[in-house]
Tab-separated table of C-alpha atoms and ligand atoms in Angstrom:
chain	number	residue	atom	x	y	z
A	1	MET	CA	0.000	0.000	0.000
A	2	GLY	CA	1.503	3.359	-1.042
A	3	PRO	CA	1.573	6.254	1.393
A	4	SER	CA	-1.343	8.029	-0.236
A	5	GLN	CA	-3.704	5.085	0.315
A	6	ARG	CA	-2.826	4.599	3.975
A	7	THR	CA	-5.276	5.677	6.605
A	8	ILE	CA	-5.051	7.389	9.980
A	9	PRO	CA	-7.217	6.027	12.798
A	10	PHE	CA	-9.629	8.752	13.757
A	11	VAL	CA	-10.778	9.462	17.292
A	12	THR	CA	-14.347	9.263	16.071
A	13	ASP	CA	-13.686	5.771	14.575
A	14	LYS	CA	-13.612	7.247	11.109
A	15	VAL	CA	-10.571	6.924	8.907
A	16	ILE	CA	-8.967	9.589	6.802
A	17	PRO	CA	-6.356	9.211	4.101
A	18	VAL	CA	-2.819	10.301	5.003
A	19	ALA	CA	-2.586	12.383	1.853
A	20	ASP	CA	-5.475	14.426	3.247
A	21	HIS	CA	-3.524	15.605	6.292
A	22	ARG	CA	-3.211	19.134	4.921
A	23	TYR	CA	-5.902	21.270	6.434
A	24	ARG	CA	-8.507	23.323	4.666
A	25	ALA	CA	-7.517	26.977	4.445
A	26	ALA	CA	-9.297	29.571	2.367
A	27	VAL	CA	-7.389	32.508	0.932
A	28	PRO	CA	-8.414	35.479	3.121
A	29	SER	CA	-10.441	38.305	1.608
A	30	ILE	CA	-9.071	41.814	1.651
A	31	PRO	CA	-11.705	44.241	2.959
A	32	ALA	CA	-12.535	47.102	0.581
A	33	SER	CA	-11.930	49.836	3.162
A	34	ALA	CA	-8.809	48.862	5.040
A	35	HIS	CA	-8.056	50.892	8.179
A	36	ALA	CA	-4.535	50.880	9.571
A	37	ALA	CA	-4.054	48.336	12.334
A	38	ASN	CA	-4.090	50.158	15.683
A	39	GLY	CA	-3.678	47.350	18.204
A	40	LEU	CA	-7.336	47.562	19.252
A	41	LEU	CA	-8.651	44.585	17.369
A	42	THR	CA	-11.208	42.368	19.135
A	43	ASP	CA	-13.172	39.299	18.071
A	44	THR	CA	-16.934	38.651	18.335
A	45	LEU	CA	-16.516	37.802	22.041
A	46	GLY	CA	-14.503	40.942	22.796
A	47	ARG	CA	-11.161	39.104	22.982
A	48	PRO	CA	-8.070	41.041	21.789
A	49	LEU	CA	-5.265	39.505	19.717
A	50	ARG	CA	-2.190	39.462	21.966
A	51	ASP	CA	-0.362	36.194	21.569
A	52	LEU	CA	0.974	34.504	18.438
A	53	ARG	CA	2.523	31.078	18.146
A	54	ILE	CA	4.557	30.425	15.051
A	55	SER	CA	5.330	26.848	14.226
A	56	VAL	CA	8.600	26.481	12.320
A	57	THR	CA	8.536	22.776	11.530
A	58	ASP	CA	6.102	19.852	11.493
A	59	ARG	CA	8.902	17.317	12.053
A	60	CYS	CA	10.093	15.959	15.407
A	61	ASN	CA	12.665	13.500	16.772
A	62	PHE	CA	10.228	12.270	19.468
A	63	ARG	CA	7.049	10.262	19.031
A	64	CYS	CA	5.096	11.188	22.180
A	65	SER	CA	2.002	9.044	21.945
A	66	TYR	CA	-0.270	11.939	22.947
A	67	CYS	CA	1.021	13.978	20.022
A	68	MET	CA	2.669	11.970	17.217
A	69	PRO	CA	1.838	8.287	17.720
A	70	LYS	CA	4.339	6.065	15.935
A	71	GLU	CA	1.630	4.045	14.214
A	72	VAL	CA	0.654	7.153	12.254
A	73	PHE	CA	3.853	9.183	12.102
A	74	ASP	CA	6.066	6.460	10.706
A	75	LYS	CA	8.526	6.450	7.812
A	76	HIS	CA	5.682	6.646	5.299
A	77	TYR	CA	4.194	9.771	6.778
A	78	GLU	CA	4.399	12.674	4.364
A	79	PHE	CA	5.749	15.691	6.182
A	80	LEU	CA	5.543	19.047	4.481
A	81	PRO	CA	8.090	19.724	1.739
A	82	HIS	CA	10.553	22.509	2.404
A	83	SER	CA	9.026	24.705	-0.312
A	84	SER	CA	5.712	24.761	1.580
A	85	LEU	CA	7.228	26.210	4.715
A	86	LEU	CA	7.286	29.911	5.344
A	87	SER	CA	10.742	31.388	4.774
A	88	PHE	CA	12.475	33.371	7.491
A	89	GLU	CA	11.539	36.598	5.680
A	90	GLU	CA	7.881	35.561	5.376
A	91	ILE	CA	7.760	34.710	9.077
A	92	THR	CA	9.260	38.032	10.157
A	93	ARG	CA	6.929	39.947	7.837
A	94	ALA	CA	3.894	38.130	9.227
A	95	ALA	CA	5.147	38.700	12.783
A	96	ARG	CA	5.485	42.433	12.137
A	97	ILE	CA	1.944	42.629	10.808
A	98	PHE	CA	0.566	40.768	13.828
A	99	VAL	CA	2.422	43.126	16.153
A	100	SER	CA	0.680	46.066	14.457
A	101	HIS	CA	-2.588	44.418	15.545
A	102	GLY	CA	-1.531	44.303	19.193
A	103	VAL	CA	0.362	40.995	19.497
A	104	ARG	CA	2.816	41.308	22.406
A	105	LYS	CA	4.132	37.803	22.799
A	106	ILE	CA	5.496	35.571	20.096
A	107	ARG	CA	6.566	32.054	20.754
A	108	LEU	CA	9.514	30.938	18.585
A	109	THR	CA	10.473	34.084	16.687
A	110	GLY	CA	9.971	37.844	16.594
A	111	GLY	CA	11.830	41.003	17.594
A	112	GLU	CA	11.968	43.713	20.239
A	113	PRO	CA	9.918	44.748	22.173
A	114	LEU	CA	8.513	41.288	22.057
A	115	ASP	CA	8.955	38.644	24.628
A	116	LEU	CA	10.709	35.981	22.604
A	117	THR	CA	10.390	32.425	23.819
A	118	LEU	CA	10.604	28.864	22.563
A	119	THR	CA	8.939	25.559	23.453
A	120	THR	CA	11.150	22.529	22.978
A	121	ASN	CA	11.412	18.892	23.997
A	122	GLY	CA	14.912	19.755	25.227
A	123	SER	CA	16.685	16.942	23.397
A	124	LEU	CA	19.128	19.269	21.596
A	125	LEU	CA	19.159	22.038	24.138
A	126	GLU	CA	22.475	21.214	25.734
A	127	ARG	CA	24.186	21.698	22.361
A	128	LYS	CA	22.090	24.669	21.201
A	129	ALA	CA	21.426	26.729	24.352
A	130	GLN	CA	24.320	29.152	23.883
A	131	ALA	CA	23.644	29.701	20.174
A	132	LEU	CA	19.958	30.353	20.913
A	133	LYS	CA	20.859	32.838	23.605
A	134	ASP	CA	23.331	34.563	21.268
A	135	ALA	CA	20.643	34.730	18.563
A	136	GLY	CA	18.400	36.719	20.913
A	137	LEU	CA	16.181	34.103	22.528
A	138	GLN	CA	15.179	35.295	25.982
A	139	ARG	CA	13.625	32.311	27.676
A	140	VAL	CA	12.633	28.749	27.108
A	141	THR	CA	9.911	26.248	27.989
A	142	VAL	CA	10.982	22.619	28.093
A	143	SER	CA	8.505	19.758	27.854
A	144	LEU	CA	9.356	16.967	30.272
A	145	ASP	CA	6.825	14.308	31.209
A	146	ALA	CA	8.744	12.220	33.741
A	147	LEU	CA	11.986	11.954	35.697
A	148	ASP	CA	11.870	8.200	35.741
A	149	ASP	CA	13.950	7.146	32.749
A	150	THR	CA	11.785	4.150	31.841
A	151	ILE	CA	8.582	6.176	31.869
A	152	PHE	CA	10.225	9.026	29.985
A	153	ARG	CA	11.619	6.735	27.272
A	154	ARG	CA	8.228	5.099	26.883
A	155	MET	CA	6.444	8.420	26.586
A	156	ASN	CA	8.729	9.895	23.945
A	157	ASP	CA	8.635	6.486	22.237
A	158	MET	CA	12.128	7.005	20.799
A	159	ASP	CA	13.934	5.553	23.797
A	160	PHE	CA	15.376	8.993	24.456
A	161	PRO	CA	17.002	9.219	27.906
A	162	VAL	CA	15.728	11.744	30.427
A	163	ALA	CA	19.277	12.645	31.516
A	164	GLU	CA	19.906	14.455	28.219
A	165	VAL	CA	16.832	16.645	28.661
A	166	LEU	CA	17.881	17.437	32.228
A	167	ASP	CA	21.331	18.385	30.872
A	168	GLY	CA	19.562	20.626	28.361
A	169	ILE	CA	17.641	22.377	31.148
A	170	ALA	CA	20.891	22.852	33.067
A	171	ALA	CA	22.520	24.365	29.958
A	172	ALA	CA	19.579	26.753	29.491
A	173	GLU	CA	19.999	27.883	33.098
A	174	ARG	CA	23.749	28.291	32.639
A	175	VAL	CA	23.451	30.564	29.607
A	176	GLY	CA	20.673	32.625	31.208
A	177	LEU	CA	17.590	31.621	29.170
A	178	ARG	CA	15.414	32.647	32.104
A	179	PRO	CA	12.840	32.192	33.491
A	180	ILE	CA	12.693	28.539	32.517
A	181	LYS	CA	9.368	26.731	32.547
A	182	VAL	CA	8.957	22.973	32.440
A	183	ASN	CA	5.704	21.561	31.035
A	184	MET	CA	4.525	18.100	32.027
A	185	VAL	CA	1.538	16.594	30.212
A	186	VAL	CA	-0.173	14.375	32.774
A	187	LYS	CA	-1.774	11.170	31.490
A	188	ARG	CA	-3.612	9.186	34.111
A	189	GLY	CA	-2.174	5.672	34.312
A	190	THR	CA	0.925	6.629	32.300
A	191	ASN	CA	2.907	9.222	34.229
A	192	ASP	CA	0.699	10.492	37.064
A	193	GLN	CA	2.966	8.752	39.578
A	194	GLU	CA	5.625	11.276	38.510
A	195	ILE	CA	3.698	14.344	39.705
A	196	VAL	CA	5.211	14.446	43.185
A	197	PRO	CA	8.776	13.439	42.143
A	198	MET	CA	8.745	16.133	39.449
A	199	ALA	CA	7.566	18.733	41.976
A	200	GLN	CA	10.215	17.576	44.455
A	201	HIS	CA	12.924	17.822	41.776
A	202	PHE	CA	12.181	21.413	40.733
A	203	ARG	CA	11.207	22.667	44.199
A	204	GLY	CA	13.787	25.082	45.530
A	205	THR	CA	14.850	26.162	42.008
A	206	PRO	CA	13.684	29.168	39.961
A	207	ILE	CA	12.194	26.755	37.399
A	208	VAL	CA	8.385	26.840	37.229
A	209	LEU	CA	6.894	23.384	36.707
A	210	ARG	CA	3.475	23.331	35.028
A	211	PHE	CA	1.139	20.364	34.883
A	212	ILE	CA	-0.925	20.240	31.701
A	213	GLU	CA	-4.130	18.282	31.256
A	214	TYR	CA	-3.924	15.807	28.407
A	215	MET	CA	-5.984	17.316	25.568
A	216	ASP	CA	-8.096	15.965	22.734
A	217	VAL	CA	-6.074	17.800	20.103
A	218	GLY	CA	-5.913	16.409	16.577
A	219	ALA	CA	-7.318	13.088	15.533
A	220	THR	CA	-4.530	10.584	15.991
A	221	ASN	CA	-3.720	10.245	19.696
A	222	GLY	CA	-6.741	8.132	20.646
A	223	TRP	CA	-7.625	10.575	23.462
A	224	ARG	CA	-9.967	9.321	26.149
A	225	MET	CA	-11.451	11.375	28.959
A	226	ASP	CA	-10.540	8.708	31.512
A	227	GLU	CA	-6.857	9.359	30.775
A	228	VAL	CA	-7.217	13.014	31.778
A	229	LEU	CA	-6.210	13.689	35.362
A	230	PRO	CA	-8.031	16.907	36.328
A	231	SER	CA	-5.703	19.633	37.609
A	232	ALA	CA	-7.753	19.784	40.812
A	233	GLN	CA	-6.541	16.253	41.545
A	234	VAL	CA	-2.953	17.183	40.706
A	235	ILE	CA	-3.161	19.961	43.281
A	236	GLU	CA	-4.763	17.605	45.807
A	237	ARG	CA	-1.909	15.124	45.412
A	238	LEU	CA	0.671	17.877	45.789
A	239	ARG	CA	-1.081	19.238	48.862
A	240	GLU	CA	-0.659	15.877	50.555
A	241	GLN	CA	3.105	16.575	50.431
A	242	PHE	CA	3.520	20.344	50.381
A	243	ALA	CA	1.704	23.427	51.684
A	244	LEU	CA	0.583	25.457	48.659
A	245	ARG	CA	-0.863	28.954	48.313
A	246	SER	CA	-2.772	30.164	45.273
A	247	ILE	CA	-1.296	33.271	43.583
A	248	ASP	CA	-2.649	35.836	41.127
A	249	PRO	CA	-2.084	35.515	37.388
A	250	ASN	CA	0.853	37.459	35.932
A	251	TYR	CA	-1.477	39.013	33.362
A	252	PRO	CA	-5.151	38.682	32.308
A	253	GLY	CA	-5.695	35.636	30.128
A	254	GLU	CA	-2.739	33.643	31.518
A	255	THR	CA	-3.469	29.992	30.779
A	256	ALA	CA	-1.763	28.603	33.883
A	257	GLU	CA	-3.285	28.835	37.342
A	258	ARG	CA	-0.362	29.696	39.653
A	259	TRP	CA	0.541	28.281	43.053
A	260	ARG	CA	3.543	28.819	45.322
A	261	TYR	CA	5.064	26.711	48.033
A	262	ALA	CA	4.121	28.247	51.385
A	263	ASP	CA	7.730	27.910	52.565
A	264	GLY	CA	9.007	30.080	49.697
A	265	MET	CA	10.569	27.210	47.779
A	266	GLY	CA	9.204	28.257	44.392
A	267	GLU	CA	6.211	28.151	42.119
A	268	ILE	CA	4.166	25.630	40.159
A	269	GLY	CA	1.237	25.966	37.759
A	270	VAL	CA	-1.616	23.922	36.340
A	271	ILE	CA	-3.149	24.291	32.899
A	272	SER	CA	-6.668	22.922	32.917
A	273	SER	CA	-7.788	23.278	29.340
A	274	VAL	CA	-10.088	20.255	29.611
A	275	THR	CA	-11.716	20.640	33.026
A	276	GLN	CA	-11.708	24.455	33.315
A	277	ALA	CA	-11.857	25.942	29.853
A	278	PHE	CA	-10.408	29.424	29.518
A	279	CYS	CA	-11.787	30.352	26.092
A	280	HIS	CA	-13.321	33.586	27.442
A	281	ASP	CA	-9.783	34.972	27.835
A	282	CYS	CA	-8.183	33.333	24.809
A	283	ASN	CA	-6.182	35.936	22.904
A	284	ARG	CA	-3.973	33.570	20.928
A	285	ALA	CA	-3.572	32.964	17.213
A	286	ARG	CA	-1.459	30.234	15.684
A	287	LEU	CA	0.479	30.359	12.442
A	288	SER	CA	1.321	26.959	11.051
A	289	THR	CA	4.662	26.134	9.535
A	290	GLU	CA	3.171	26.515	6.038
A	291	GLY	CA	1.580	29.855	6.823
A	292	LYS	CA	-1.990	28.896	7.652
A	293	LEU	CA	-3.561	30.953	10.385
A	294	PHE	CA	-5.651	29.058	12.948
A	295	LEU	CA	-7.779	30.798	15.545
A	296	CYS	CA	-8.169	27.857	17.904
A	297	LEU	CA	-6.083	24.842	18.910
A	298	PHE	CA	-9.022	22.672	17.948
A	299	ALA	CA	-9.744	24.322	14.619
A	300	SER	CA	-10.473	22.210	11.603
A	301	ALA	CA	-9.794	24.903	9.018
A	302	GLY	CA	-7.381	27.787	8.758
A	303	HIS	CA	-6.768	30.868	6.645
A	304	ASP	CA	-4.088	30.757	3.984
A	305	LEU	CA	-1.883	33.712	4.887
A	306	ARG	CA	0.961	32.288	2.838
A	307	ALA	CA	-1.069	32.981	-0.306
A	308	LEU	CA	-1.088	36.659	0.640
A	309	LEU	CA	2.544	36.742	1.796
A	310	ARG	CA	3.759	35.115	-1.445
A	311	GLY	CA	1.194	36.714	-3.740
A	312	HIS	CA	-1.738	34.896	-5.277
A	313	GLY	CA	-3.655	34.848	-8.569
A	314	GLY	CA	-1.092	37.127	-10.215
A	315	ARG	CA	-1.336	39.729	-7.414
A	316	THR	CA	0.955	40.780	-4.632
A	317	TYR	CA	-0.311	42.244	-1.377
A	318	SER	CA	0.965	45.100	0.754
A	319	ASP	CA	1.478	44.824	4.519
A	320	GLU	CA	-1.584	47.055	4.977
A	321	GLU	CA	-3.763	44.749	2.885
A	322	ILE	CA	-2.564	41.672	4.759
A	323	ALA	CA	-3.129	43.458	8.078
A	324	ALA	CA	-6.660	44.329	6.976
A	325	ALA	CA	-7.318	40.709	5.988
A	326	ILE	CA	-6.081	39.481	9.385
A	327	GLY	CA	-8.210	42.137	11.086
A	328	LEU	CA	-11.320	40.889	9.331
A	329	ILE	CA	-10.528	37.262	10.212
A	330	TRP	CA	-10.048	38.102	13.901
A	331	GLN	CA	-13.160	40.282	14.052
A	332	ARG	CA	-15.225	37.306	12.887
A	333	ARG	CA	-13.649	34.873	15.340
A	334	ASP	CA	-16.083	33.051	17.619
A	335	ASP	CA	-14.101	29.928	18.618
A	336	ARG	CA	-14.672	28.512	22.118
A	337	TYR	CA	-14.142	24.819	21.608
A	338	SER	CA	-13.168	23.865	25.180
A	339	GLU	CA	-16.094	25.721	26.720
A	340	GLN	CA	-18.432	24.009	24.291
A	341	ARG	CA	-16.860	20.657	25.099
A	342	SER	CA	-17.413	21.298	28.821
A	343	ALA	CA	-21.016	22.253	28.160
A	344	GLN	CA	-21.331	19.092	26.050
A	345	GLN	CA	-22.286	21.150	23.030
A	346	PRO	CA	-20.687	19.555	20.010
A	347	ALA	CA	-18.224	22.189	18.776
A	348	ARG	CA	-17.293	20.344	15.602
A	349	GLU	CA	-19.180	18.127	13.202
A	350	PRO	CA	-18.602	14.404	13.899
A	351	GLY	CA	-15.652	13.276	11.806
A	352	GLU	CA	-14.483	16.828	11.154
A	353	ARG	CA	-10.701	16.911	10.974
A	354	ARG	CA	-8.909	18.878	13.703
A	355	VAL	CA	-5.336	20.143	13.408
A	356	GLU	CA	-2.575	18.028	14.880
A	357	MET	CA	-0.461	19.379	17.720
A	358	HIS	CA	2.931	18.777	16.043
A	359	TYR	CA	1.686	20.734	13.004
A	360	ILE	CA	0.416	23.725	14.901
A	361	GLY	CA	3.045	23.695	17.638
A	362	GLY	CA	0.845	23.546	20.739
B	401	SAM	N1	8.257	19.600	20.404
B	401	SAM	C1	8.171	20.709	21.298
B	401	SAM	C2	7.840	20.232	22.694
B	401	SAM	O1	7.406	19.097	22.863
B	401	SAM	O2	8.019	21.050	23.613
B	401	SAM	C3	7.194	21.799	20.834
B	401	SAM	C4	5.895	21.366	20.169
B	401	SAM	S1	4.764	20.476	21.249
B	401	SAM	C5	3.424	20.138	20.130
B	401	SAM	C6	4.176	21.774	22.309
B	401	SAM	C7	3.573	21.326	23.632
B	401	SAM	O3	2.373	20.625	23.385
B	401	SAM	C8	4.449	20.401	24.459
B	401	SAM	O4	4.609	20.943	25.752
B	401	SAM	C9	3.658	19.117	24.512
B	401	SAM	O5	3.880	18.411	25.708
B	401	SAM	C10	2.241	19.616	24.380
B	401	SAM	N2	1.272	18.610	23.916
B	401	SAM	C11	1.336	17.851	22.790
B	401	SAM	N3	0.241	17.057	22.679
B	401	SAM	C12	-0.545	17.328	23.765
B	401	SAM	C13	-1.815	16.849	24.228
B	401	SAM	N4	-2.502	15.923	23.568
B	401	SAM	N5	-2.319	17.377	25.379
B	401	SAM	C14	-1.638	18.336	26.069
B	401	SAM	N6	-0.453	18.833	25.680
B	401	SAM	C15	0.103	18.333	24.545
B	402	SF4	FE1	6.540	15.188	21.667
B	402	SF4	FE2	6.757	17.862	21.107
B	402	SF4	FE3	7.528	16.038	19.361
B	402	SF4	FE4	4.934	16.326	19.892
B	402	SF4	S1	6.208	17.806	18.893
B	402	SF4	S2	6.067	14.383	19.623
B	402	SF4	S3	5.037	16.817	22.062
B	402	SF4	S4	8.400	16.343	21.396
B	403	SF4	FE1	-8.615	29.261	22.817
B	403	SF4	FE2	-9.746	27.352	21.327
B	403	SF4	FE3	-8.348	26.695	23.519
B	403	SF4	FE4	-10.737	27.907	23.736
B	403	SF4	S1	-10.357	25.884	22.895
B	403	SF4	S2	-8.859	28.408	24.879
B	403	SF4	S3	-10.688	29.276	21.944
B	403	SF4	S4	-7.518	27.672	21.675
């Protein structure tokens, strides 16, 4: 069977062809009367555009089962060709336009006065930390799901040792990529026994450990609600060992709920996207590695910004026109998938394809 006839198991029991893993994305319309972007853009629910994630690759050296299960992302999987990816110049142009609309935080790339950060699995960080720092990166978030080497190797499904990620975190600290955050996706029955050891390990350091609820992103990870450990239970387990005090968010719309150790030994956070949806504050857009703009992590269709950045139908577009097109897209935004999931209102048609996490970058 050739790659194009293979199928991906779908969470809804449906199957979809691998060749169909590119997501729908219409070319955005340019409004007739374009006003200059003034940073005051809001969507239909009054949410501003403040945060942009730019994914720079859809490839990965890990195969975390909650993100890129090996059965799907094997040697036959067709990753995007290089020509599809946004170039460095296209990314910086898009970033500039988003900043004119009020974006203040860009994850992966950008420029002053932006807060420039990166999310990584940490596997190459020991080698790259200094170069990243020299290139202008300010801080880093490292994903780490367990300290126990056996559990960690099983979760990344590439037999990658945890010691190398810990060395990467140490290197990031050494070169001053601060503050460092560590993200742990908690899967009940897989790594929940690591909650307390992870907390113990990072307690007493400036590193902020955040526990993330396992999410139903994409269509390939076989997500089940019974594998989600609600953050409230994470906190309960931690409180059996440590005295914790709740603290205020750093800024409105922060996704993590913050806690500190009562004895001053540091901070932890929980991100409860499944059990306590935070759509009402969601000010984040996501630009895929091939330049499609998605307005929600659970979107099934995007907007083809690359067509505007590269020119389309024999036309080229100015920054002002692209800004106006983005403005119109954001003004029409009404996504609130997690809230609808919590309210048991089906937010997507059964069988509708949702973007994969490795493609959109989390
Ligand atoms: N490869 C990098 C990494 O792992 O840090 C960056 C991309 S990864 C898609 C971004 C984040 O998404 C990681 O922290 C990862 O743990 C998280 N993630 C992936 N799949 C998830 C899921 N199903 N539920 C919750 N978090 C998930
Ligand atoms: Fe794991 Fe990140 Fe790679 Fe996904 S993209 S498989 S979360 S390391
Ligand atoms: Fe934002 Fe969509 Fe997540 Fe809600 S479900 S918080 S709208 S990304």
